[in-house]
Every structure is written in C-alpha cells, then in structure tokens.
Amino acid sequence: MSKWPSFRDLIIQRNNTLSRYPFAMLSAALGAVVLVVAIQQQANLREHINTNGQSLMALTLGTLLFLIVDLYAERHNVASSRKLILEMLVFGVIIAYYLLLPKELTYKNYLRFILFFVTGLLIISYIPFVKSLAGEVNAFWQFNLAITIRFITSLLYSSLLFGGIALALFATDYLFNLQIVSPKLYIQLAIFVFGIANALFFFSGIPKNVADLETKEDYPTILHFFVELVLIPLVFIYLSILYIYGVVILVQMELPKGLVTYLVIIFAGIGMITFLIVYPIRQQKNSSNPKKTKRLQRYHRNFSLSLFPLLALLFWGVGKRIQDYGFTELRYLILVLAIWLTGIHLYLLISKAKNIKFITISLSIICLFSSFGPWGVFMTSVRSQTDRFMQIMEEHKLVKQGVITPNPQATKLSSNNQKDLQSILSFFIKRNNLNDLQPFFSNNLDSLIKKEDSEEQKIIKLYALLGTNVTGEYVTNLIESSTRQFYFQTSYTEPVRDIKGYDFVLKFDFSTQKLRKPAQSIYTIDKKEIRLKVDHTQNRLLLLEKKDTLVNFILNPLLKKLIERANTQRNGMPNTEMQLIEEGKSYKAKLQFLQLKVAQRQDGQSRIQDFKAELMLHFKKPKPKYTNRF
C-alpha cells in the first residue's frame, strides 16, 4: 500500500531533480523571475513583452535545450566533461539568440520562437532514443506516455497549490482588513507557481531508467476507454461532416471555405493521436483480446484511407488561395503540414515497421527548417507578396527601370487590384517589413512613414506614391472609412452654475447623425435675431447677427489638444480643458463643452460628431429683453 511522501522525502526528491536538471531548472526559474519583474514594473504587460521579451524567449528556449542535453547525457551515460561542453554550447546558443533578437519584437520573431519551441518539445520526445531510432519503440511510447501524464499531473498539483495560497492570501487580507493584496500579486503568484513549482513537479517525474521501459507492458485502462468513447466517435463525427461538405462543394463546384482546412487538420490530428495511443495494443501478437486488436488495426487502415480525399480537399483549398493571393506564413505552414500528413499516412499504410518515432522526428525537422532560409516560411511569404506587388505595378505601367514611378498615362486600379494591393501593403506593414519594398521606391520609406502612424495611414502614404490617376477615389474612401473615435466628458456636472461675468447661459446639443448640413438655432434678443450656427465640416461654431459674425469659435486647436491627451484621460476632464472664450465687438462668449465626440480620419483631420455644450454670453451694452425661438 502506497503512503503519502514525508517532508524529508519531498526534500530528497527536490534535490535529486535539481541535480538531474540544474540548468533547466535555473533557466525556468529565471524566466519566471523576469516575468514577475515585468509585471511589477509595467502597467502594460503586452507592451513590456514587445520591447523586453527577448530575455523571456531566450530563457524559455534555454529550458528546453538544457532539458534535451540532460536527457541525452543521462540516457547515454555521457561523461561529465562532455556534458559540460554541451551545456556551454547551449549557453552560447541562448546568448546568440538573445542578441540577434531586435529591440522591438515583431510577428516574425514570435512565429519563429513558436517554431523553435515546438521543435524543442518534439526533440524531447525522442532524444533518449536517438542512438536506436529503429528499436526501443515500446520504450519510446512508454516514455512519452509517462511525461504526458506527468505534465497533466504537474498542472493539477500547481493549480491546487496556487488555489490554496491565493485563498489564504485573500482570507488574510479580507479578515484582517490589510488591503495589501492586489490583482497583480495574484498574477505574480501564478507565475511563480506555474513557472517554478510546476517545472519542479514535472522534472521530478521524468523516467530515469529509460531502457527498462522497453519491457514494460502496462497499458492504462482509462486510455482504452478514452479512445473508444471519445476519440473514435469524434473521428466519425468529423469524417461525416467533412465528407458531406466535400460532396456539396463538388456538386456546386465551389471553392472550399477557409475553415475547412483547419477542420481537416484537426481531424487528421485526432486520428494521429488515436493511432499513437492504441499503438501498443495494435502491436500485441499474443493479445488476450485478438478481436479488439484486429478491430483497432482495421480502424487505423480505414482512417488513413478515408483521410486522403480530405487531404485532397485541403490541397485544393489552400492551393487555390495561394494561387490567387500568394503565400502568407499561415498558408505556408498549412501547406507544409498537409504534405507532412500525406507522407506520414502513406508511410504508416505501406511500411511494415510503422515506427512511431518517425512521426515526431520528421515533424521536428520540418518545424526547424521552416523557420529559416530561402525555403523557410518567412522568405517564401515575403518573396511571394513582393512578386504580387510588382505584378500589379507592371500591369499598370508604374515600373521604370525596376522602380515605382508615377505615370500620368497609367490606368486606374481595378477594384480587385485595389483590394489586392491593400492586402499586400497590409502584409508588409503588420510585419514591419517595409524595408523589403524599399528597393522598388525612390522615396525613402523610413522618412515618409512614421512609427506612430496607424496601418491605414501608412497604406494611404504608400498609395500617394502611385499617383491619384491610378488610385482614383479609393484613397479618399479609405480615408473617410478609416476613422478613430474619441469621446470626452467634463467633470462640470454641478446642477448650479456660476456665471459670474456673463448674462445668459444657452444649453444646446449637436449630432451629425441627425443633421448633414450646418445646424443653427435662432434666438431673439431685444428684437434682434441672433443665430447660433454649427459648421461641423470646418469645426466652427459661430454667433451671427444678420450677416455679421459676432463671435467665431474655431475648434481645431481644442480638438487637437484633446486628442493628444486621449491616451491618458477622456472622462472627468477639467472644465478649463474643454472650454473656449472668444470676444466680439459687443459680445463676450464662453463655450463650455460637457460631452464631445470627435472622429479623426487617417489623414490626421478631425471632425466633431456630437456634443452637448453651454454657451455663456455677456453683453457690452445694456441687457436687452430675451426670448428664445427655435
């Protein structure tokens, strides 16, 4: 009968883990510390990671690399001196990776990190067996089952530990009214628990005597039920849906929807997991239940055969989109994954050995080689989108000696080319890859396009280099449709107003949703008509008497100042920040905005949309009698 481990046993287990994986644990702990410090110092964690995430990414990959070295050295009895050399190489790789990362991380850096991370996880699955790739298949299966179960168990332990400590902190803070526990503290606690304690739990459960696993024949009953009651029914559900959809699009001769590629990949993934889980049962020669073994063998063969028509559907869908819109990173990875799935299932159908190591080994090689080089995901995507860009430019005779040159004789972009061109420019802008387009422009793009410009502003500036005879009204429409909305509200909400120095207060509101022409209200003062006119196209508010302008409020300086403050404050603005004072020949007026909505176009122009305001008036002559007529 098993017993709960004593505190001494836990200390011994911890020390053994630290001695087995010292640098892997150190790297994981440092990564957690870096993230905790980032949360403590920065209010915006995402912004901090974009500018300071290099160390976190390097330490995460370092944890995987050190674990790979430790597993390899432990399994193959590598001498301490050789292991130290390998660890020094890992240190060098981590430092080089850290130094090669740019100051500001981009989409490219994150995607390459993910590819490296997945590669590392896959290598961990087979590194103890790298010297016997053809043999020890059962040990390989048992090893990966053990670390998978250990990973799930570690997450459970860590969740319970975090929940217990968090509850204790909450209870202490609440009962004793300490008010020292903040949401930030809970996040930092979670990082420590899941970054350090979880790593310690996981590493301590990695099998040590890997060679002994080859003779192990234990097969968890729960896995058998999981396959028969969960995975296989899911496979049949996905299979039915995808086959029915395939028949429908063949009858209607339509291009498969983009989502179908993900469904096929999910279906293939579930099937692959099912095959891996039942692998030991399928390989049993003297099974106690030969019918079950045969049934599982037939299931896998039938699954692989049924997958090929769906893979053809996948190739059709992604191939057509690549033909029409070129490569992107996602389309590249989907295509490579589809090719890998086809090759793997052909191997599993044809090969008698059906070595499951080939699955993780081949996928790790593909992930690694996709991350760099002219054949890789990034250069292939850039090359494809650059070719599409130049093709559109050449079609409209905008290329002269390899450089984009405005041409008065050039034809206007078609609607399809406009959308394609915007998509291409957006591709480069989102990835901070405008330098890849620089060779095709005589203008210096770095000086033309500012870092703080929005994506739409950058596209508009690039369109301007082509000439209005080519872009037509497309840029105008883009400017009009791409706006940022700002809403400001003053703290001036008292029911009683101090109007010292003024004679009257006029309350009024305005909305462009109700009115598309200059709006005005008419007031009668001493038998004279005074008009209050709002010209939202020019951002002006005028006080008129017949044809004479008494007061002219120009709102643009106020709008500019408010938008500049928009990132720090929008509600509860001081009264003085939302008011204007103007003086005419016979009137003095103060315009106090209570609420104000502003739309800023991508060319930088701003327009008032809605507002509620009060206008205070002072007469420099005897007060006339006052009436109001709308």
JSON list of C-alpha atoms in Angstrom, two decimals, residues 244-445:
[
{"chain": "A", "resi": 244, "resn": "ILE", "atom": "CA", "xyz": [-20.91, 15.66, -46.68]},
{"chain": "A", "resi": 245, "resn": "TYR", "atom": "CA", "xyz": [-19.35, 19.11, -47.16]},
{"chain": "A", "resi": 246, "resn": "GLY", "atom": "CA", "xyz": [-16.98, 17.72, -49.79]},
{"chain": "A", "resi": 247, "resn": "VAL", "atom": "CA", "xyz": [-19.89, 16.27, -51.78]},
{"chain": "A", "resi": 248, "resn": "VAL", "atom": "CA", "xyz": [-21.79, 19.58, -51.55]},
{"chain": "A", "resi": 249, "resn": "ILE", "atom": "CA", "xyz": [-18.93, 21.72, -52.91]},
{"chain": "A", "resi": 250, "resn": "LEU", "atom": "CA", "xyz": [-18.21, 19.19, -55.67]},
{"chain": "A", "resi": 251, "resn": "VAL", "atom": "CA", "xyz": [-21.84, 19.33, -56.79]},
{"chain": "A", "resi": 252, "resn": "GLN", "atom": "CA", "xyz": [-21.91, 23.15, -56.62]},
{"chain": "A", "resi": 253, "resn": "MET", "atom": "CA", "xyz": [-18.32, 23.49, -57.95]},
{"chain": "A", "resi": 254, "resn": "GLU", "atom": "CA", "xyz": [-17.39, 25.97, -55.23]},
{"chain": "A", "resi": 255, "resn": "LEU", "atom": "CA", "xyz": [-14.04, 26.71, -53.65]},
{"chain": "A", "resi": 256, "resn": "PRO", "atom": "CA", "xyz": [-13.76, 25.15, -50.16]},
{"chain": "A", "resi": 257, "resn": "LYS", "atom": "CA", "xyz": [-14.19, 27.65, -47.33]},
{"chain": "A", "resi": 258, "resn": "GLY", "atom": "CA", "xyz": [-11.06, 28.64, -45.43]},
{"chain": "A", "resi": 259, "resn": "LEU", "atom": "CA", "xyz": [-12.31, 27.00, -42.24]},
{"chain": "A", "resi": 260, "resn": "VAL", "atom": "CA", "xyz": [-12.33, 23.56, -43.87]},
{"chain": "A", "resi": 261, "resn": "THR", "atom": "CA", "xyz": [-8.51, 23.49, -43.84]},
{"chain": "A", "resi": 262, "resn": "TYR", "atom": "CA", "xyz": [-8.49, 23.76, -40.05]},
{"chain": "A", "resi": 263, "resn": "LEU", "atom": "CA", "xyz": [-11.21, 21.10, -39.74]},
{"chain": "A", "resi": 264, "resn": "VAL", "atom": "CA", "xyz": [-9.21, 18.66, -41.88]},
{"chain": "A", "resi": 265, "resn": "ILE", "atom": "CA", "xyz": [-6.08, 19.31, -39.83]},
{"chain": "A", "resi": 266, "resn": "ILE", "atom": "CA", "xyz": [-8.00, 18.83, -36.56]},
{"chain": "A", "resi": 267, "resn": "PHE", "atom": "CA", "xyz": [-9.49, 15.62, -37.93]},
{"chain": "A", "resi": 268, "resn": "ALA", "atom": "CA", "xyz": [-6.06, 14.36, -39.00]},
{"chain": "A", "resi": 269, "resn": "GLY", "atom": "CA", "xyz": [-4.62, 15.35, -35.61]},
{"chain": "A", "resi": 270, "resn": "ILE", "atom": "CA", "xyz": [-7.29, 13.44, -33.68]},
{"chain": "A", "resi": 271, "resn": "GLY", "atom": "CA", "xyz": [-6.71, 10.43, -35.89]},
{"chain": "A", "resi": 272, "resn": "MET", "atom": "CA", "xyz": [-2.95, 10.63, -35.32]},
{"chain": "A", "resi": 273, "resn": "ILE", "atom": "CA", "xyz": [-3.41, 10.86, -31.54]},
{"chain": "A", "resi": 274, "resn": "THR", "atom": "CA", "xyz": [-5.74, 7.85, -31.66]},
{"chain": "A", "resi": 275, "resn": "PHE", "atom": "CA", "xyz": [-3.17, 5.85, -33.61]},
{"chain": "A", "resi": 276, "resn": "LEU", "atom": "CA", "xyz": [-0.40, 6.73, -31.14]},
{"chain": "A", "resi": 277, "resn": "ILE", "atom": "CA", "xyz": [-2.49, 5.90, -28.08]},
{"chain": "A", "resi": 278, "resn": "VAL", "atom": "CA", "xyz": [-3.57, 2.46, -29.32]},
{"chain": "A", "resi": 279, "resn": "TYR", "atom": "CA", "xyz": [-0.17, 1.63, -30.83]},
{"chain": "A", "resi": 280, "resn": "PRO", "atom": "CA", "xyz": [0.85, -0.92, -28.12]},
{"chain": "A", "resi": 281, "resn": "ILE", "atom": "CA", "xyz": [-2.47, -2.80, -28.44]},
{"chain": "A", "resi": 282, "resn": "ARG", "atom": "CA", "xyz": [-2.15, -2.96, -32.23]},
{"chain": "A", "resi": 283, "resn": "GLN", "atom": "CA", "xyz": [1.38, -4.39, -31.92]},
{"chain": "A", "resi": 284, "resn": "GLN", "atom": "CA", "xyz": [0.46, -7.14, -29.45]},
{"chain": "A", "resi": 285, "resn": "LYS", "atom": "CA", "xyz": [0.96, -10.56, -31.06]},
{"chain": "A", "resi": 286, "resn": "ASN", "atom": "CA", "xyz": [-0.44, -12.60, -28.20]},
{"chain": "A", "resi": 287, "resn": "SER", "atom": "CA", "xyz": [-3.29, -10.36, -27.24]},
{"chain": "A", "resi": 288, "resn": "SER", "atom": "CA", "xyz": [-5.83, -11.52, -24.69]},
{"chain": "A", "resi": 289, "resn": "ASN", "atom": "CA", "xyz": [-8.48, -9.94, -26.91]},
{"chain": "A", "resi": 290, "resn": "PRO", "atom": "CA", "xyz": [-7.48, -10.62, -30.56]},
{"chain": "A", "resi": 291, "resn": "LYS", "atom": "CA", "xyz": [-10.79, -9.25, -31.88]},
{"chain": "A", "resi": 292, "resn": "LYS", "atom": "CA", "xyz": [-10.10, -5.87, -30.29]},
{"chain": "A", "resi": 293, "resn": "THR", "atom": "CA", "xyz": [-6.56, -5.85, -31.71]},
{"chain": "A", "resi": 294, "resn": "LYS", "atom": "CA", "xyz": [-7.81, -6.64, -35.22]},
{"chain": "A", "resi": 295, "resn": "ARG", "atom": "CA", "xyz": [-10.55, -4.05, -34.90]},
{"chain": "A", "resi": 296, "resn": "LEU", "atom": "CA", "xyz": [-8.03, -1.35, -33.99]},
{"chain": "A", "resi": 297, "resn": "GLN", "atom": "CA", "xyz": [-5.74, -2.38, -36.84]},
{"chain": "A", "resi": 298, "resn": "ARG", "atom": "CA", "xyz": [-8.61, -2.13, -39.32]},
{"chain": "A", "resi": 299, "resn": "TYR", "atom": "CA", "xyz": [-9.64, 1.21, -37.81]},
{"chain": "A", "resi": 300, "resn": "HIS", "atom": "CA", "xyz": [-6.26, 2.76, -38.48]},
{"chain": "A", "resi": 301, "resn": "ARG", "atom": "CA", "xyz": [-6.05, 1.48, -42.04]},
{"chain": "A", "resi": 302, "resn": "ASN", "atom": "CA", "xyz": [-9.56, 2.68, -42.83]},
{"chain": "A", "resi": 303, "resn": "PHE", "atom": "CA", "xyz": [-8.87, 6.02, -41.19]},
{"chain": "A", "resi": 304, "resn": "SER", "atom": "CA", "xyz": [-5.75, 6.62, -43.28]},
{"chain": "A", "resi": 305, "resn": "LEU", "atom": "CA", "xyz": [-7.59, 5.69, -46.49]},
{"chain": "A", "resi": 306, "resn": "SER", "atom": "CA", "xyz": [-10.52, 7.96, -45.62]},
{"chain": "A", "resi": 307, "resn": "LEU", "atom": "CA", "xyz": [-8.15, 10.84, -44.90]},
{"chain": "A", "resi": 308, "resn": "PHE", "atom": "CA", "xyz": [-6.67, 11.07, -48.41]},
{"chain": "A", "resi": 309, "resn": "PRO", "atom": "CA", "xyz": [-9.81, 12.52, -50.10]},
{"chain": "A", "resi": 310, "resn": "LEU", "atom": "CA", "xyz": [-9.97, 15.12, -47.33]},
{"chain": "A", "resi": 311, "resn": "LEU", "atom": "CA", "xyz": [-6.29, 15.94, -47.79]},
{"chain": "A", "resi": 312, "resn": "ALA", "atom": "CA", "xyz": [-7.06, 16.44, -51.48]},
{"chain": "A", "resi": 313, "resn": "LEU", "atom": "CA", "xyz": [-9.79, 18.89, -50.41]},
{"chain": "A", "resi": 314, "resn": "LEU", "atom": "CA", "xyz": [-7.23, 20.63, -48.19]},
{"chain": "A", "resi": 315, "resn": "PHE", "atom": "CA", "xyz": [-4.69, 20.88, -51.04]},
{"chain": "A", "resi": 316, "resn": "TRP", "atom": "CA", "xyz": [-7.40, 22.26, -53.34]},
{"chain": "A", "resi": 317, "resn": "GLY", "atom": "CA", "xyz": [-8.48, 24.94, -50.88]},
{"chain": "A", "resi": 318, "resn": "VAL", "atom": "CA", "xyz": [-5.04, 26.17, -49.78]},
{"chain": "A", "resi": 319, "resn": "GLY", "atom": "CA", "xyz": [-3.58, 25.78, -53.29]},
{"chain": "A", "resi": 320, "resn": "LYS", "atom": "CA", "xyz": [-6.30, 27.95, -54.83]},
{"chain": "A", "resi": 321, "resn": "ARG", "atom": "CA", "xyz": [-5.76, 30.66, -52.21]},
{"chain": "A", "resi": 322, "resn": "ILE", "atom": "CA", "xyz": [-2.01, 30.60, -52.74]},
{"chain": "A", "resi": 323, "resn": "GLN", "atom": "CA", "xyz": [-2.60, 30.90, -56.48]},
{"chain": "A", "resi": 324, "resn": "ASP", "atom": "CA", "xyz": [-4.94, 33.88, -56.03]},
{"chain": "A", "resi": 325, "resn": "TYR", "atom": "CA", "xyz": [-3.39, 35.68, -53.05]},
{"chain": "A", "resi": 326, "resn": "GLY", "atom": "CA", "xyz": [0.14, 34.33, -52.74]},
{"chain": "A", "resi": 327, "resn": "PHE", "atom": "CA", "xyz": [1.89, 32.79, -49.76]},
{"chain": "A", "resi": 328, "resn": "THR", "atom": "CA", "xyz": [1.49, 34.03, -46.22]},
{"chain": "A", "resi": 329, "resn": "GLU", "atom": "CA", "xyz": [3.07, 32.38, -43.19]},
{"chain": "A", "resi": 330, "resn": "LEU", "atom": "CA", "xyz": [-0.19, 30.64, -42.32]},
{"chain": "A", "resi": 331, "resn": "ARG", "atom": "CA", "xyz": [-0.77, 29.30, -45.84]},
{"chain": "A", "resi": 332, "resn": "TYR", "atom": "CA", "xyz": [2.84, 28.11, -45.99]},
{"chain": "A", "resi": 333, "resn": "LEU", "atom": "CA", "xyz": [2.55, 26.22, -42.71]},
{"chain": "A", "resi": 334, "resn": "ILE", "atom": "CA", "xyz": [-0.82, 24.69, -43.68]},
{"chain": "A", "resi": 335, "resn": "LEU", "atom": "CA", "xyz": [0.63, 23.51, -47.00]},
{"chain": "A", "resi": 336, "resn": "VAL", "atom": "CA", "xyz": [3.73, 22.04, -45.33]},
{"chain": "A", "resi": 337, "resn": "LEU", "atom": "CA", "xyz": [1.58, 20.35, -42.69]},
{"chain": "A", "resi": 338, "resn": "ALA", "atom": "CA", "xyz": [-0.67, 18.89, -45.39]},
{"chain": "A", "resi": 339, "resn": "ILE", "atom": "CA", "xyz": [2.37, 17.49, -47.22]},
{"chain": "A", "resi": 340, "resn": "TRP", "atom": "CA", "xyz": [3.70, 16.03, -43.96]},
{"chain": "A", "resi": 341, "resn": "LEU", "atom": "CA", "xyz": [0.34, 14.42, -43.12]},
{"chain": "A", "resi": 342, "resn": "THR", "atom": "CA", "xyz": [0.17, 12.87, -46.57]},
{"chain": "A", "resi": 343, "resn": "GLY", "atom": "CA", "xyz": [3.69, 11.48, -46.27]},
{"chain": "A", "resi": 344, "resn": "ILE", "atom": "CA", "xyz": [3.16, 10.14, -42.74]},
{"chain": "A", "resi": 345, "resn": "HIS", "atom": "CA", "xyz": [-0.07, 8.32, -43.58]},
{"chain": "A", "resi": 346, "resn": "LEU", "atom": "CA", "xyz": [1.46, 6.85, -46.73]},
{"chain": "A", "resi": 347, "resn": "TYR", "atom": "CA", "xyz": [4.35, 5.60, -44.60]},
{"chain": "A", "resi": 348, "resn": "LEU", "atom": "CA", "xyz": [2.01, 4.10, -41.99]},
{"chain": "A", "resi": 349, "resn": "LEU", "atom": "CA", "xyz": [0.00, 2.35, -44.71]},
{"chain": "A", "resi": 350, "resn": "ILE", "atom": "CA", "xyz": [2.93, 0.99, -46.70]},
{"chain": "A", "resi": 351, "resn": "SER", "atom": "CA", "xyz": [5.58, 0.33, -44.05]},
{"chain": "A", "resi": 352, "resn": "LYS", "atom": "CA", "xyz": [5.52, -2.91, -42.12]},
{"chain": "A", "resi": 353, "resn": "ALA", "atom": "CA", "xyz": [7.56, -1.45, -39.26]},
{"chain": "A", "resi": 354, "resn": "LYS", "atom": "CA", "xyz": [5.27, 1.54, -38.67]},
{"chain": "A", "resi": 355, "resn": "ASN", "atom": "CA", "xyz": [7.89, 3.13, -36.41]},
{"chain": "A", "resi": 356, "resn": "ILE", "atom": "CA", "xyz": [6.08, 5.87, -34.50]},
{"chain": "A", "resi": 357, "resn": "LYS", "atom": "CA", "xyz": [9.38, 7.66, -33.80]},
{"chain": "A", "resi": 358, "resn": "PHE", "atom": "CA", "xyz": [9.30, 8.74, -37.42]},
{"chain": "A", "resi": 359, "resn": "ILE", "atom": "CA", "xyz": [6.25, 10.91, -36.65]},
{"chain": "A", "resi": 360, "resn": "THR", "atom": "CA", "xyz": [7.92, 13.21, -34.10]},
{"chain": "A", "resi": 361, "resn": "ILE", "atom": "CA", "xyz": [11.35, 13.12, -35.76]},
{"chain": "A", "resi": 362, "resn": "SER", "atom": "CA", "xyz": [10.02, 14.18, -39.17]},
{"chain": "A", "resi": 363, "resn": "LEU", "atom": "CA", "xyz": [7.77, 16.88, -37.71]},
{"chain": "A", "resi": 364, "resn": "SER", "atom": "CA", "xyz": [10.63, 18.37, -35.64]},
{"chain": "A", "resi": 365, "resn": "ILE", "atom": "CA", "xyz": [12.84, 18.55, -38.75]},
{"chain": "A", "resi": 366, "resn": "ILE", "atom": "CA", "xyz": [10.06, 20.28, -40.71]},
{"chain": "A", "resi": 367, "resn": "CYS", "atom": "CA", "xyz": [9.42, 22.83, -37.92]},
{"chain": "A", "resi": 368, "resn": "LEU", "atom": "CA", "xyz": [13.12, 23.62, -37.61]},
{"chain": "A", "resi": 369, "resn": "PHE", "atom": "CA", "xyz": [13.83, 24.01, -41.33]},
{"chain": "A", "resi": 370, "resn": "SER", "atom": "CA", "xyz": [10.66, 26.04, -41.87]},
{"chain": "A", "resi": 371, "resn": "SER", "atom": "CA", "xyz": [11.98, 28.71, -39.50]},
{"chain": "A", "resi": 372, "resn": "PHE", "atom": "CA", "xyz": [14.89, 29.95, -41.61]},
{"chain": "A", "resi": 373, "resn": "GLY", "atom": "CA", "xyz": [16.46, 30.04, -45.07]},
{"chain": "A", "resi": 374, "resn": "PRO", "atom": "CA", "xyz": [15.16, 30.90, -48.56]},
{"chain": "A", "resi": 375, "resn": "TRP", "atom": "CA", "xyz": [12.93, 27.81, -48.37]},
{"chain": "A", "resi": 376, "resn": "GLY", "atom": "CA", "xyz": [11.52, 28.86, -44.98]},
{"chain": "A", "resi": 377, "resn": "VAL", "atom": "CA", "xyz": [8.19, 30.34, -44.05]},
{"chain": "A", "resi": 378, "resn": "PHE", "atom": "CA", "xyz": [9.35, 33.97, -43.85]},
{"chain": "A", "resi": 379, "resn": "MET", "atom": "CA", "xyz": [11.38, 34.40, -47.03]},
{"chain": "A", "resi": 380, "resn": "THR", "atom": "CA", "xyz": [8.87, 32.40, -49.06]},
{"chain": "A", "resi": 381, "resn": "SER", "atom": "CA", "xyz": [6.00, 34.62, -47.88]},
{"chain": "A", "resi": 382, "resn": "VAL", "atom": "CA", "xyz": [7.90, 37.87, -48.49]},
{"chain": "A", "resi": 383, "resn": "ARG", "atom": "CA", "xyz": [9.05, 36.72, -51.93]},
{"chain": "A", "resi": 384, "resn": "SER", "atom": "CA", "xyz": [5.51, 35.73, -52.91]},
{"chain": "A", "resi": 385, "resn": "GLN", "atom": "CA", "xyz": [3.91, 39.00, -51.77]},
{"chain": "A", "resi": 386, "resn": "THR", "atom": "CA", "xyz": [6.69, 41.07, -53.37]},
{"chain": "A", "resi": 387, "resn": "ASP", "atom": "CA", "xyz": [6.10, 39.31, -56.69]},
{"chain": "A", "resi": 388, "resn": "ARG", "atom": "CA", "xyz": [2.36, 40.03, -56.45]},
{"chain": "A", "resi": 389, "resn": "PHE", "atom": "CA", "xyz": [3.08, 43.69, -55.70]},
{"chain": "A", "resi": 390, "resn": "MET", "atom": "CA", "xyz": [5.38, 44.14, -58.69]},
{"chain": "A", "resi": 391, "resn": "GLN", "atom": "CA", "xyz": [2.98, 42.27, -60.96]},
{"chain": "A", "resi": 392, "resn": "ILE", "atom": "CA", "xyz": [0.21, 44.79, -60.17]},
{"chain": "A", "resi": 393, "resn": "MET", "atom": "CA", "xyz": [2.63, 47.70, -60.66]},
{"chain": "A", "resi": 394, "resn": "GLU", "atom": "CA", "xyz": [3.79, 46.38, -64.03]},
{"chain": "A", "resi": 395, "resn": "GLU", "atom": "CA", "xyz": [0.22, 45.77, -65.19]},
{"chain": "A", "resi": 396, "resn": "HIS", "atom": "CA", "xyz": [-0.47, 49.48, -64.67]},
{"chain": "A", "resi": 397, "resn": "LYS", "atom": "CA", "xyz": [2.85, 50.62, -66.20]},
{"chain": "A", "resi": 398, "resn": "LEU", "atom": "CA", "xyz": [4.16, 52.11, -62.97]},
{"chain": "A", "resi": 399, "resn": "VAL", "atom": "CA", "xyz": [7.60, 50.45, -63.11]},
{"chain": "A", "resi": 400, "resn": "LYS", "atom": "CA", "xyz": [10.51, 52.20, -64.78]},
{"chain": "A", "resi": 401, "resn": "GLN", "atom": "CA", "xyz": [13.95, 50.61, -64.54]},
{"chain": "A", "resi": 402, "resn": "GLY", "atom": "CA", "xyz": [12.76, 48.48, -61.64]},
{"chain": "A", "resi": 403, "resn": "VAL", "atom": "CA", "xyz": [11.47, 51.44, -59.58]},
{"chain": "A", "resi": 404, "resn": "ILE", "atom": "CA", "xyz": [7.88, 52.57, -58.93]},
{"chain": "A", "resi": 405, "resn": "THR", "atom": "CA", "xyz": [7.40, 55.80, -60.90]},
{"chain": "A", "resi": 406, "resn": "PRO", "atom": "CA", "xyz": [4.11, 57.76, -61.17]},
{"chain": "A", "resi": 407, "resn": "ASN", "atom": "CA", "xyz": [2.87, 57.71, -64.75]},
{"chain": "A", "resi": 408, "resn": "PRO", "atom": "CA", "xyz": [0.18, 60.15, -65.97]},
{"chain": "A", "resi": 409, "resn": "GLN", "atom": "CA", "xyz": [-0.70, 57.64, -68.68]},
{"chain": "A", "resi": 410, "resn": "ALA", "atom": "CA", "xyz": [-1.18, 54.78, -66.21]},
{"chain": "A", "resi": 411, "resn": "THR", "atom": "CA", "xyz": [-4.60, 53.20, -65.97]},
{"chain": "A", "resi": 412, "resn": "LYS", "atom": "CA", "xyz": [-6.73, 53.30, -62.86]},
{"chain": "A", "resi": 413, "resn": "LEU", "atom": "CA", "xyz": [-6.55, 50.34, -60.47]},
{"chain": "A", "resi": 414, "resn": "SER", "atom": "CA", "xyz": [-9.46, 47.95, -60.77]},
{"chain": "A", "resi": 415, "resn": "SER", "atom": "CA", "xyz": [-11.46, 47.22, -57.64]},
{"chain": "A", "resi": 416, "resn": "ASN", "atom": "CA", "xyz": [-9.86, 43.76, -57.37]},
{"chain": "A", "resi": 417, "resn": "ASN", "atom": "CA", "xyz": [-6.36, 45.19, -57.76]},
{"chain": "A", "resi": 418, "resn": "GLN", "atom": "CA", "xyz": [-7.14, 47.85, -55.17]},
{"chain": "A", "resi": 419, "resn": "LYS", "atom": "CA", "xyz": [-8.14, 45.20, -52.64]},
{"chain": "A", "resi": 420, "resn": "ASP", "atom": "CA", "xyz": [-5.14, 43.03, -53.54]},
{"chain": "A", "resi": 421, "resn": "LEU", "atom": "CA", "xyz": [-2.76, 45.97, -53.25]},
{"chain": "A", "resi": 422, "resn": "GLN", "atom": "CA", "xyz": [-4.16, 46.99, -49.88]},
{"chain": "A", "resi": 423, "resn": "SER", "atom": "CA", "xyz": [-3.82, 43.38, -48.69]},
{"chain": "A", "resi": 424, "resn": "ILE", "atom": "CA", "xyz": [-0.19, 43.23, -49.86]},
{"chain": "A", "resi": 425, "resn": "LEU", "atom": "CA", "xyz": [0.76, 46.54, -48.25]},
{"chain": "A", "resi": 426, "resn": "SER", "atom": "CA", "xyz": [-1.03, 45.50, -45.06]},
{"chain": "A", "resi": 427, "resn": "PHE", "atom": "CA", "xyz": [1.03, 42.26, -45.07]},
{"chain": "A", "resi": 428, "resn": "PHE", "atom": "CA", "xyz": [4.32, 44.19, -45.02]},
{"chain": "A", "resi": 429, "resn": "ILE", "atom": "CA", "xyz": [3.13, 46.87, -42.59]},
{"chain": "A", "resi": 430, "resn": "LYS", "atom": "CA", "xyz": [1.84, 44.42, -39.96]},
{"chain": "A", "resi": 431, "resn": "ARG", "atom": "CA", "xyz": [5.18, 42.62, -40.00]},
{"chain": "A", "resi": 432, "resn": "ASN", "atom": "CA", "xyz": [7.30, 45.81, -40.00]},
{"chain": "A", "resi": 433, "resn": "ASN", "atom": "CA", "xyz": [8.76, 44.60, -43.29]},
{"chain": "A", "resi": 434, "resn": "LEU", "atom": "CA", "xyz": [8.51, 47.77, -45.40]},
{"chain": "A", "resi": 435, "resn": "ASN", "atom": "CA", "xyz": [12.26, 47.54, -45.95]},
{"chain": "A", "resi": 436, "resn": "ASP", "atom": "CA", "xyz": [11.51, 44.66, -48.32]},
{"chain": "A", "resi": 437, "resn": "LEU", "atom": "CA", "xyz": [9.63, 47.14, -50.54]},
{"chain": "A", "resi": 438, "resn": "GLN", "atom": "CA", "xyz": [12.26, 49.89, -50.31]},
{"chain": "A", "resi": 439, "resn": "PRO", "atom": "CA", "xyz": [14.23, 48.72, -53.41]},
{"chain": "A", "resi": 440, "resn": "PHE", "atom": "CA", "xyz": [11.15, 49.40, -55.55]},
{"chain": "A", "resi": 441, "resn": "PHE", "atom": "CA", "xyz": [10.68, 53.02, -54.37]},
{"chain": "A", "resi": 442, "resn": "SER", "atom": "CA", "xyz": [12.92, 56.02, -54.99]},
{"chain": "A", "resi": 443, "resn": "ASN", "atom": "CA", "xyz": [11.46, 57.72, -51.91]},
{"chain": "A", "resi": 444, "resn": "ASN", "atom": "CA", "xyz": [12.93, 56.90, -48.51]},
{"chain": "A", "resi": 445, "resn": "LEU", "atom": "CA", "xyz": [10.11, 54.97, -46.82]}
]
